[in-house]
Structure formats: C-alpha cells, structure tokens
Short mmCIF file of C-alpha atoms in Angstrom, two decimals:
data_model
loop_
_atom_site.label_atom_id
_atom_site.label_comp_id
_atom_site.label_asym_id
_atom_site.label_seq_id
_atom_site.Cartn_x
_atom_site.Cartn_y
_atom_site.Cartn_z
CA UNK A 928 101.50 102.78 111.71
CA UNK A 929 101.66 101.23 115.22
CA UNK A 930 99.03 102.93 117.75
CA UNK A 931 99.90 100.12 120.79
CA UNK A 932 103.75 100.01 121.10
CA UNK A 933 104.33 97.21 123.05
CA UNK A 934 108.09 97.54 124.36
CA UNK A 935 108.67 94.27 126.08
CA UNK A 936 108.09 91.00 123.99
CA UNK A 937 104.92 89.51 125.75
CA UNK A 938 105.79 85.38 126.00
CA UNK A 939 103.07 84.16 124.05
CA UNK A 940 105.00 80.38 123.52
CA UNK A 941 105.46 79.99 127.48
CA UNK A 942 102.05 79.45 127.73
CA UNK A 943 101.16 77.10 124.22
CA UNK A 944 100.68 73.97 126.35
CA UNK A 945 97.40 75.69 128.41
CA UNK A 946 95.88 77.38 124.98
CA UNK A 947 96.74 74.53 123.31
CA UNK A 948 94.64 72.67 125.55
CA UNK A 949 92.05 75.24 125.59
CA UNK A 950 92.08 74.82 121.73
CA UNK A 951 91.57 71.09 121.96
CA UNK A 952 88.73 71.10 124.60
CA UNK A 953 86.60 73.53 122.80
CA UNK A 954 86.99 71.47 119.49
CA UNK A 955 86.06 68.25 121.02
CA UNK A 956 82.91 70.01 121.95
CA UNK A 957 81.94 71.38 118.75
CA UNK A 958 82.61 68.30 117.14
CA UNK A 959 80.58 66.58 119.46
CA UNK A 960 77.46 69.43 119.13
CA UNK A 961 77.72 68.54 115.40
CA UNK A 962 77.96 64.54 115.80
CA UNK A 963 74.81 64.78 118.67
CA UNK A 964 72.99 67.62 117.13
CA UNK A 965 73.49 68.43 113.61
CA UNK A 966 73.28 71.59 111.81
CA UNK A 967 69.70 73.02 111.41
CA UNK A 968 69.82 73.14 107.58
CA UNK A 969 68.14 75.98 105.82
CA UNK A 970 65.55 75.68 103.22
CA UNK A 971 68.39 76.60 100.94
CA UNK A 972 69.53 72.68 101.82
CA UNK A 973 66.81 70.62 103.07
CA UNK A 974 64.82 72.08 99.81
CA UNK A 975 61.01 73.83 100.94
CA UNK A 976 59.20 76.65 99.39
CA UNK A 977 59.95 80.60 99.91
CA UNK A 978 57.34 82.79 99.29
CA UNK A 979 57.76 87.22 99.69
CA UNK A 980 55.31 89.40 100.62
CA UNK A 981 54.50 92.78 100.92
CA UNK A 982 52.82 95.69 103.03
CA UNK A 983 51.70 98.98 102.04
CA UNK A 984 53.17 99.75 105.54
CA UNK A 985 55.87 98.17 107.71
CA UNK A 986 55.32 94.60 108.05
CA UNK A 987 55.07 92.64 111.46
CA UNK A 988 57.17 89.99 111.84
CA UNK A 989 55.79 88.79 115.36
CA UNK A 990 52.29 89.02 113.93
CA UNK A 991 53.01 87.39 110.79
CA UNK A 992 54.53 84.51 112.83
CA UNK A 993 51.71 84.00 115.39
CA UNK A 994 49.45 83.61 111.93
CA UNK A 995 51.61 80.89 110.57
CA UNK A 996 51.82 79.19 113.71
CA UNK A 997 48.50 79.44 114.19
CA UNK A 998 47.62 77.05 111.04
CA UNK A 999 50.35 74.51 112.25
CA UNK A 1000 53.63 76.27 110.70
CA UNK A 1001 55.25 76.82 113.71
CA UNK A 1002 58.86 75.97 112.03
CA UNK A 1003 58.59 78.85 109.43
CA UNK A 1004 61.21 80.97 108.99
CA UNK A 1005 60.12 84.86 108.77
CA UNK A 1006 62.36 87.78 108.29
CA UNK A 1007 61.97 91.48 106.70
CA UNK A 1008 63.24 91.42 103.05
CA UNK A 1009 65.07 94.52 101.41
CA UNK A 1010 62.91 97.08 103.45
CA UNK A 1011 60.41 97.01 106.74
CA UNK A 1012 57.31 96.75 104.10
CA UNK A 1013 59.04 93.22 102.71
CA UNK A 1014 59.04 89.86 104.29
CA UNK A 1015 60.44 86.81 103.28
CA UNK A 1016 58.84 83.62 104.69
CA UNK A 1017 60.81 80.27 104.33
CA UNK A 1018 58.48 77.13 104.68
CA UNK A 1019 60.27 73.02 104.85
CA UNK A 1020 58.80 70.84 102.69
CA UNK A 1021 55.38 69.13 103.83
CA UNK A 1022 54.92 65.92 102.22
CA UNK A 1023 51.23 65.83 102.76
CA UNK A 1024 51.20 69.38 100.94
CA UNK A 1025 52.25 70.49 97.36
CA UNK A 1026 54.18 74.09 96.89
CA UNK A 1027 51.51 75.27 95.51
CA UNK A 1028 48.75 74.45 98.01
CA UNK A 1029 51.27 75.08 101.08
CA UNK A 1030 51.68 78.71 99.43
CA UNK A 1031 48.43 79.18 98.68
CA UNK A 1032 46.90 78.32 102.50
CA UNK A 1033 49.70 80.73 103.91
CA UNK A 1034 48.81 83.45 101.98
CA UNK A 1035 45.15 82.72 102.85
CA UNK A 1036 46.19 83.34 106.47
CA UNK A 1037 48.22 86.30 105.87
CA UNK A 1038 45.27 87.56 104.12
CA UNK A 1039 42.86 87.00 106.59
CA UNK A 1040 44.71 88.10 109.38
CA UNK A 1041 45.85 92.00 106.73
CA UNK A 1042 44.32 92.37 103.83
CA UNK A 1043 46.69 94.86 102.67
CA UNK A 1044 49.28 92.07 102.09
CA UNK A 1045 50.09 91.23 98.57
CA UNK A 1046 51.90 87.82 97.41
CA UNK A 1047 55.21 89.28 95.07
CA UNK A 1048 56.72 85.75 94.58
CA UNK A 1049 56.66 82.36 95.10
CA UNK A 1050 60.13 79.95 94.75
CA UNK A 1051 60.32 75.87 95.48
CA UNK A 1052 63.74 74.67 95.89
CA UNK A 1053 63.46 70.65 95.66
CA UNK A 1054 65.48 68.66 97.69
CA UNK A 1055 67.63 67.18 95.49
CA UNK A 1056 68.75 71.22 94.58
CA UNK A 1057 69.02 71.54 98.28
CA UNK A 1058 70.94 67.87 98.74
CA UNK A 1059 73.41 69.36 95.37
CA UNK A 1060 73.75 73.05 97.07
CA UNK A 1061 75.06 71.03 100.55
CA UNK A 1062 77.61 68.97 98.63
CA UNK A 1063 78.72 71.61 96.59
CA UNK A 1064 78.86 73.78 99.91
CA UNK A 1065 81.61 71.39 101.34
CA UNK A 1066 83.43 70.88 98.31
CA UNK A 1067 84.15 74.78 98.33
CA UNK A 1068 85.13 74.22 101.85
CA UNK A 1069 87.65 71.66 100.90
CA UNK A 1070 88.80 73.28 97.92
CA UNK A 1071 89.76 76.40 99.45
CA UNK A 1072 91.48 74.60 102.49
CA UNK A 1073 93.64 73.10 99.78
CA UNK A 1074 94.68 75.77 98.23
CA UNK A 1075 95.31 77.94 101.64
CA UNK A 1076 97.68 74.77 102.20
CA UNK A 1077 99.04 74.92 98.93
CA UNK A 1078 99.90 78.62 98.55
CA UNK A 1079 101.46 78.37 102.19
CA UNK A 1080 103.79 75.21 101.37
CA UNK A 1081 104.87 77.50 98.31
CA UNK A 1082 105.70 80.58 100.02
CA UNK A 1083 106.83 79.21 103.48
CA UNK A 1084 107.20 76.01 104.35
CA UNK A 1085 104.85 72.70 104.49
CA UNK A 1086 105.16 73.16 108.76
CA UNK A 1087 103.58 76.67 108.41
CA UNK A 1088 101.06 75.36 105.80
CA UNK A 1089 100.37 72.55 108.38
CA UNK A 1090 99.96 74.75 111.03
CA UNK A 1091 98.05 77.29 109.09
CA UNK A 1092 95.18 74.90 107.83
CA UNK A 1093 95.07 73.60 111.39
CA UNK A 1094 94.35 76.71 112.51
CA UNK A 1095 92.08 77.38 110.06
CA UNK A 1096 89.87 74.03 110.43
CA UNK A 1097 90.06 74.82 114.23
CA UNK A 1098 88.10 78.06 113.50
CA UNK A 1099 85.83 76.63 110.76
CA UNK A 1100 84.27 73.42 113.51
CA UNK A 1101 84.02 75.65 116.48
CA UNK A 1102 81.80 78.14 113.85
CA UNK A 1103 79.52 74.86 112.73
CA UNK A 1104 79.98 73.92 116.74
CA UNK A 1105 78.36 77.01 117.77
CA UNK A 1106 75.35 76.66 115.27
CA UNK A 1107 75.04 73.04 115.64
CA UNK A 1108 74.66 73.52 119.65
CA UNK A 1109 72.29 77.11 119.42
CA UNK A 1110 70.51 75.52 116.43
CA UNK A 1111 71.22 78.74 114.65
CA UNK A 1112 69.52 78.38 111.05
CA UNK A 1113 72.47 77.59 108.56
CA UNK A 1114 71.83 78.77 105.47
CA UNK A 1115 73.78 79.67 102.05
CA UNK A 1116 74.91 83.20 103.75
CA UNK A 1117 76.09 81.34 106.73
CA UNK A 1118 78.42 79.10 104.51
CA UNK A 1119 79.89 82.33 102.41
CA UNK A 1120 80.54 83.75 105.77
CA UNK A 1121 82.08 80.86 106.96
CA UNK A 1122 84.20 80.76 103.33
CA UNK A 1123 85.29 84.32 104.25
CA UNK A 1124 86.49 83.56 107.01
CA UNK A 1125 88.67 80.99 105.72
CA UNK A 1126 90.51 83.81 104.32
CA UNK A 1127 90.15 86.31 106.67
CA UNK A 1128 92.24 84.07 108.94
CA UNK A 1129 94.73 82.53 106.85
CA UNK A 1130 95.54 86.32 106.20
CA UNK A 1131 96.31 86.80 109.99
CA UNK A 1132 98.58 83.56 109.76
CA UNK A 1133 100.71 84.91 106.66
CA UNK A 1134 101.24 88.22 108.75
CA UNK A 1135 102.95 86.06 111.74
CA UNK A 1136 104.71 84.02 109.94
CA UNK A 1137 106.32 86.43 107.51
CA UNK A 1138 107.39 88.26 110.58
CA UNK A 1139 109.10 84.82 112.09
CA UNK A 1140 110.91 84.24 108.77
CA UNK A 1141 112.22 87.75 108.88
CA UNK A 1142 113.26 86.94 112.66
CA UNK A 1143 115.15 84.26 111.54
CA UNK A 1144 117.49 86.08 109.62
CA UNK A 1145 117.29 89.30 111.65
CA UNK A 1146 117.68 87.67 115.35
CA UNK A 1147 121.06 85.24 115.03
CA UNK A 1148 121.62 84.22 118.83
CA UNK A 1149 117.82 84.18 119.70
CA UNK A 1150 115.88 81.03 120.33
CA UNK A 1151 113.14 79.98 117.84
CA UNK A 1152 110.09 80.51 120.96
CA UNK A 1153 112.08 84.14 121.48
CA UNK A 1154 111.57 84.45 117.60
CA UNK A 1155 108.00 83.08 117.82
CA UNK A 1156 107.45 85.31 121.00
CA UNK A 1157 108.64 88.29 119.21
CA UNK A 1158 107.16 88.44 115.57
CA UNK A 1159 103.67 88.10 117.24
CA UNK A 1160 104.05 90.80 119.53
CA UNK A 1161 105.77 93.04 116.86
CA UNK A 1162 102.49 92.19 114.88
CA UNK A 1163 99.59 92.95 117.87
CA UNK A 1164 99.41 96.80 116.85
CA UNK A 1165 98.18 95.98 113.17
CA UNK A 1166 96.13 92.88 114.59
CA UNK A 1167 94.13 94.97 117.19
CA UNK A 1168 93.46 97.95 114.70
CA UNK A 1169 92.41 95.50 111.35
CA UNK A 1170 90.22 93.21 113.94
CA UNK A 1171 88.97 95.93 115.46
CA UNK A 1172 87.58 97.96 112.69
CA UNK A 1173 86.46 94.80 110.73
CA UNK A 1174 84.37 94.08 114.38
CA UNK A 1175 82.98 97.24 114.45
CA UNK A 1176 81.41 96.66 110.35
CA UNK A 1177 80.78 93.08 111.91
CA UNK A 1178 78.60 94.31 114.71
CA UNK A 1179 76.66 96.73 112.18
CA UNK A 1180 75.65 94.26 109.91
CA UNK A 1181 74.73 92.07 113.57
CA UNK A 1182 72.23 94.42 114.95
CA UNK A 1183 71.43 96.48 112.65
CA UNK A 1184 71.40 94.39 109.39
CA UNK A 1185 68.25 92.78 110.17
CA UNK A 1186 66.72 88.93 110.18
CA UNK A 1187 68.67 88.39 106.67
CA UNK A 1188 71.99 89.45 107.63
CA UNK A 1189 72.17 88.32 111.37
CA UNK A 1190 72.90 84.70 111.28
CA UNK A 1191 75.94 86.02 108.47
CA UNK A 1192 77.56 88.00 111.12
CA UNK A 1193 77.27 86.10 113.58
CA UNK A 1194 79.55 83.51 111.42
CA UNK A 1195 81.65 86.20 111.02
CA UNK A 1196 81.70 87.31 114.25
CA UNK A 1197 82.46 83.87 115.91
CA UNK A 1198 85.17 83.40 112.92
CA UNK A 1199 86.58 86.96 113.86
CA UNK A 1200 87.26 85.83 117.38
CA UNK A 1201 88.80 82.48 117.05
CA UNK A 1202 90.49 83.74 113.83
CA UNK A 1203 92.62 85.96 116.19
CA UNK A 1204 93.11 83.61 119.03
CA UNK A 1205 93.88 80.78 116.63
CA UNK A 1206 96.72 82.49 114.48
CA UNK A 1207 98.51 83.66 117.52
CA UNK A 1208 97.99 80.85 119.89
CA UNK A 1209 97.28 77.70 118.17
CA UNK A 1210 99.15 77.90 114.69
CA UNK A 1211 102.39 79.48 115.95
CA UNK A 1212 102.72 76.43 118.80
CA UNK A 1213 102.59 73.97 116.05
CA UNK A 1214 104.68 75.69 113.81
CA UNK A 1215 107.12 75.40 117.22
CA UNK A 1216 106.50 72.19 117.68
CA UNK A 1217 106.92 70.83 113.99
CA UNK A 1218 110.66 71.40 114.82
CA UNK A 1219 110.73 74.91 112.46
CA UNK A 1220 114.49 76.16 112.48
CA UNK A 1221 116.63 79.14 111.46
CA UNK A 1222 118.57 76.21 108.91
CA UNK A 1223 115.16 76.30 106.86
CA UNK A 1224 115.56 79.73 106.17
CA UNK A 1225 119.42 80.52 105.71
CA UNK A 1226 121.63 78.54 103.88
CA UNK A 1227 125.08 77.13 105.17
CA UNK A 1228 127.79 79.67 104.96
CA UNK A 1229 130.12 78.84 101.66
CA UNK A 1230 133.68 79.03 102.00
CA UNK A 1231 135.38 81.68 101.81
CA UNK A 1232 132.09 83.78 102.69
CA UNK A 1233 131.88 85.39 106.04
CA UNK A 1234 128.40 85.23 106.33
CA UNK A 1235 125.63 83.06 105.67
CA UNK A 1236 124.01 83.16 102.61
CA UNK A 1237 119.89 84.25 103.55
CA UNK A 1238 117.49 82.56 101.30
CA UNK A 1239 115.52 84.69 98.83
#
C-alpha cells in the first residue's frame, strides 16, 4: 500500500555531509548534558521508599504535594496510580530517617491534611537493589546492541551492521541527552522505553537497507548514492504511515496516560523522532561512506554465463 507516491527520487545522499553534521553536533551535546549533569535516577535506582495511597474520592496531586513539601519533602515524587482515587508517592532515601519512620510521618501529614486517606502499601527498595537494577539496566542495553549488530552482520553485511548500531546509539544518547539536560525523572519505564526503541529503530534500518540490496541487483548502471537515494525514497510511504500511527498511540499514552506513563512516552516519543531521522540520514551516509558496493552483493559473472550470478 503506498498512500504518498513520490515520483521523483528525492536526493537524500547530496545532502549527508550537513545532517551528518547536524547528527554530530546534537550528540556532542547530549553527551556533554550527561557528563555535566547526570541522569536524575529514580527511586527504582538510587533505592528510597514508595508508599500508595488511597481516596474515597479523586485524589489531589497538587495538594498532596504542597503537604509533603510542607514537612521538608520537597523532592517527592507524586503521581495518580491505576485510577484518580490512587496515588503513588516515591520518597529518596533519608539517612537521618528509617523507612519506616519516613512512611509513617508522611502518612501523618496526608492524614492531617484528609482524613479520608488510607495507607494500601508500603515498599523500600535499598540501594544496593537500586545500584544492581542500574547495572543490570545497561547490561540489557549492551546486550541488545550486540545482537542488533550481530543479526545485521548475518543478514547484510558488517558495513550495514556498523552503520545500523551507529544509528542506533545515536538515538539512544540524544534520549539520555534530553533527560539528563530537562532532569526528566529516569526510571525503570524510561529504560524499557528506551530498550524499545532500540528495536523500533533497527526495524526502520532493515527496511532501507533491504531495499538498497535489492537496488543493487535491480539498478545495473546506477551509482551506489542513486541506489541509496532511491531505496529510501521508495520506502517514505510505509515510513510516514508506520511512524505516524505509532505517534499518534505515542501521544495518547503522553497526555492522556497520566504521571506514570508520561516520562515512558516521552522516551518513546524522542526515540520515535530521531529513530526516523537517524535511519534515513545518518545510517545510510555511513553505509555510503564504508565504501558499500554492488560487488558485495552479486558475484562475478562465470564463464560461459551471460549474466552475473546474484547472491542468494
């Protein structure tokens, strides 16, 4: 199905040099938001206590923050919880407080301040759960980048693999960039939306670069940035309809999904964006640049053949 017939191959490869740049600039910057500013680690890593609570009516999150803030809690984390009569309130660690003293004096204020409110549960993650969640966290990370690399050298080539987990890391630092600078909360849903879109982007890659491998046999007397130039535009029908719709569930969950979801989409929604612009204009310029050629993908002719043989 192709709703956006684009007639005229748009030359995507004439201008690698300026996205390319673009590309590097903005990943200089993230790295340098997460060398100067760190990621604001969750409870789910730094370790803290996490206590829910619940209304007979909907609960107020504003309120319920100006009460924690009001007995020195001002870095609480508060957010509804399942439905509006839920809350779930994320508290760091206090060294001059136990869990269970720290959980008892907030629900002392939230009592105070409502009576209605009743305490449902009450959960300490230690630090050195929080320190093993973190590591574990980026050994996923690296795990899946190998295998995205692996499964690409297997099926392609190891220039598209290169290219691909370029690309990929490209999209992964300018997400961490983005929370690092904003001081966004990052949390365990953050890093399984950042893990999806590890995938989600690779998938864009394999889409492109099955089309220039098909080029290569297809288009004989072409050169390889007409090839390049043409397999992506072939592909922009089925990349603006599959980004768009995956967006539009995006932007749902975004404003609609509430405190426990937002931070989640917004990973996805930064990975969405950079997932696109990566696969078309920062993986396919290195792929071009590697030195990829239509040799790689179509063996000499044998004699007494009048054709080249075309790999499998």
């Amino acid at each position: 199905m192709e709703f956006f017939h684009i007639k005229h191959d748009i030359p995507f490869m004439s201008y690698a040099r300026v996205t390319t740049m673009i590309s590097l600039v903005t990943f200089i910057l993230a790295v340098a938001a997460l060398s100067m500013k760190g990621l604001n680690l969750g409870v789910d890593f730094t370790g803290g206590t996490v206590m829910e609570i619940s209304y007979p009516h909907p609960a107020e999150v504003p309120k319920v923050r100006d009460t924690l803030a009001k007995i020195g809690l001002n870095d609480a984390a508060v957010q509804t919880f399942g439905t509006s009569h839920d809350i779930l309130v994320r508290l760091p660690v206090k060294p001059e407080l136990s869990s269970a003293k720290l959980s008892e004096k907030v629900f002392q204020a939230l009592s105070a301040a409502d009576s209605s409110a009743k305490l449902q549960r009450v959960e300490f993650v230690g630090p050195q759960v929080g320190k093993e969640l973190y590591e574990n966290g980026a050994l996923a990370l690296l795990v899946v980048a190998i295998g995205i690399m692996a499964y690409l050298a297997i099926r392609f080539e190891w220039r598209f693999a290169l290219a691909a987990i370029i690309a990929n890391m490209h999209d992964i630092v300018i997400i961490l960039g983005c929370f690092a600078f904003f001081q966004w909360e990052f949390s365990l849903t953050v890093l399984a939306g950042v893990l999806a879109i590890l995938g989600y982007s690779v998938n864009e890659s394999v889409v492109v670069f099955d089309r220039i491998r098909e080029n290569f046999r297809k288009m004989r007397k072409a050169s390889v940035p007409e090839i390049i130039d043409n397999a992506i535009t072939r592909t922009m029908s089925r990349t603006i309809i599959t980004h768009s719709m995956t967006q539009l569930m995006v932007l749902a969950m975004l404003f609609l999904g509430g405190e426990a979801l937002h931070y989640f989409a917004l990973a996805l929604t930064i990975g969405i964006i950079f997932g696109i612009y990566s696969s078309v204009l920062v993986a396919s310029p290195i792929v071009l640049w590697l030195g990829v050629s239509r040799e790689q993908f179509i063996k000499p002719e044998k004699k007494g053949s009048g054709e080249a043989e075309v790999l499998p």
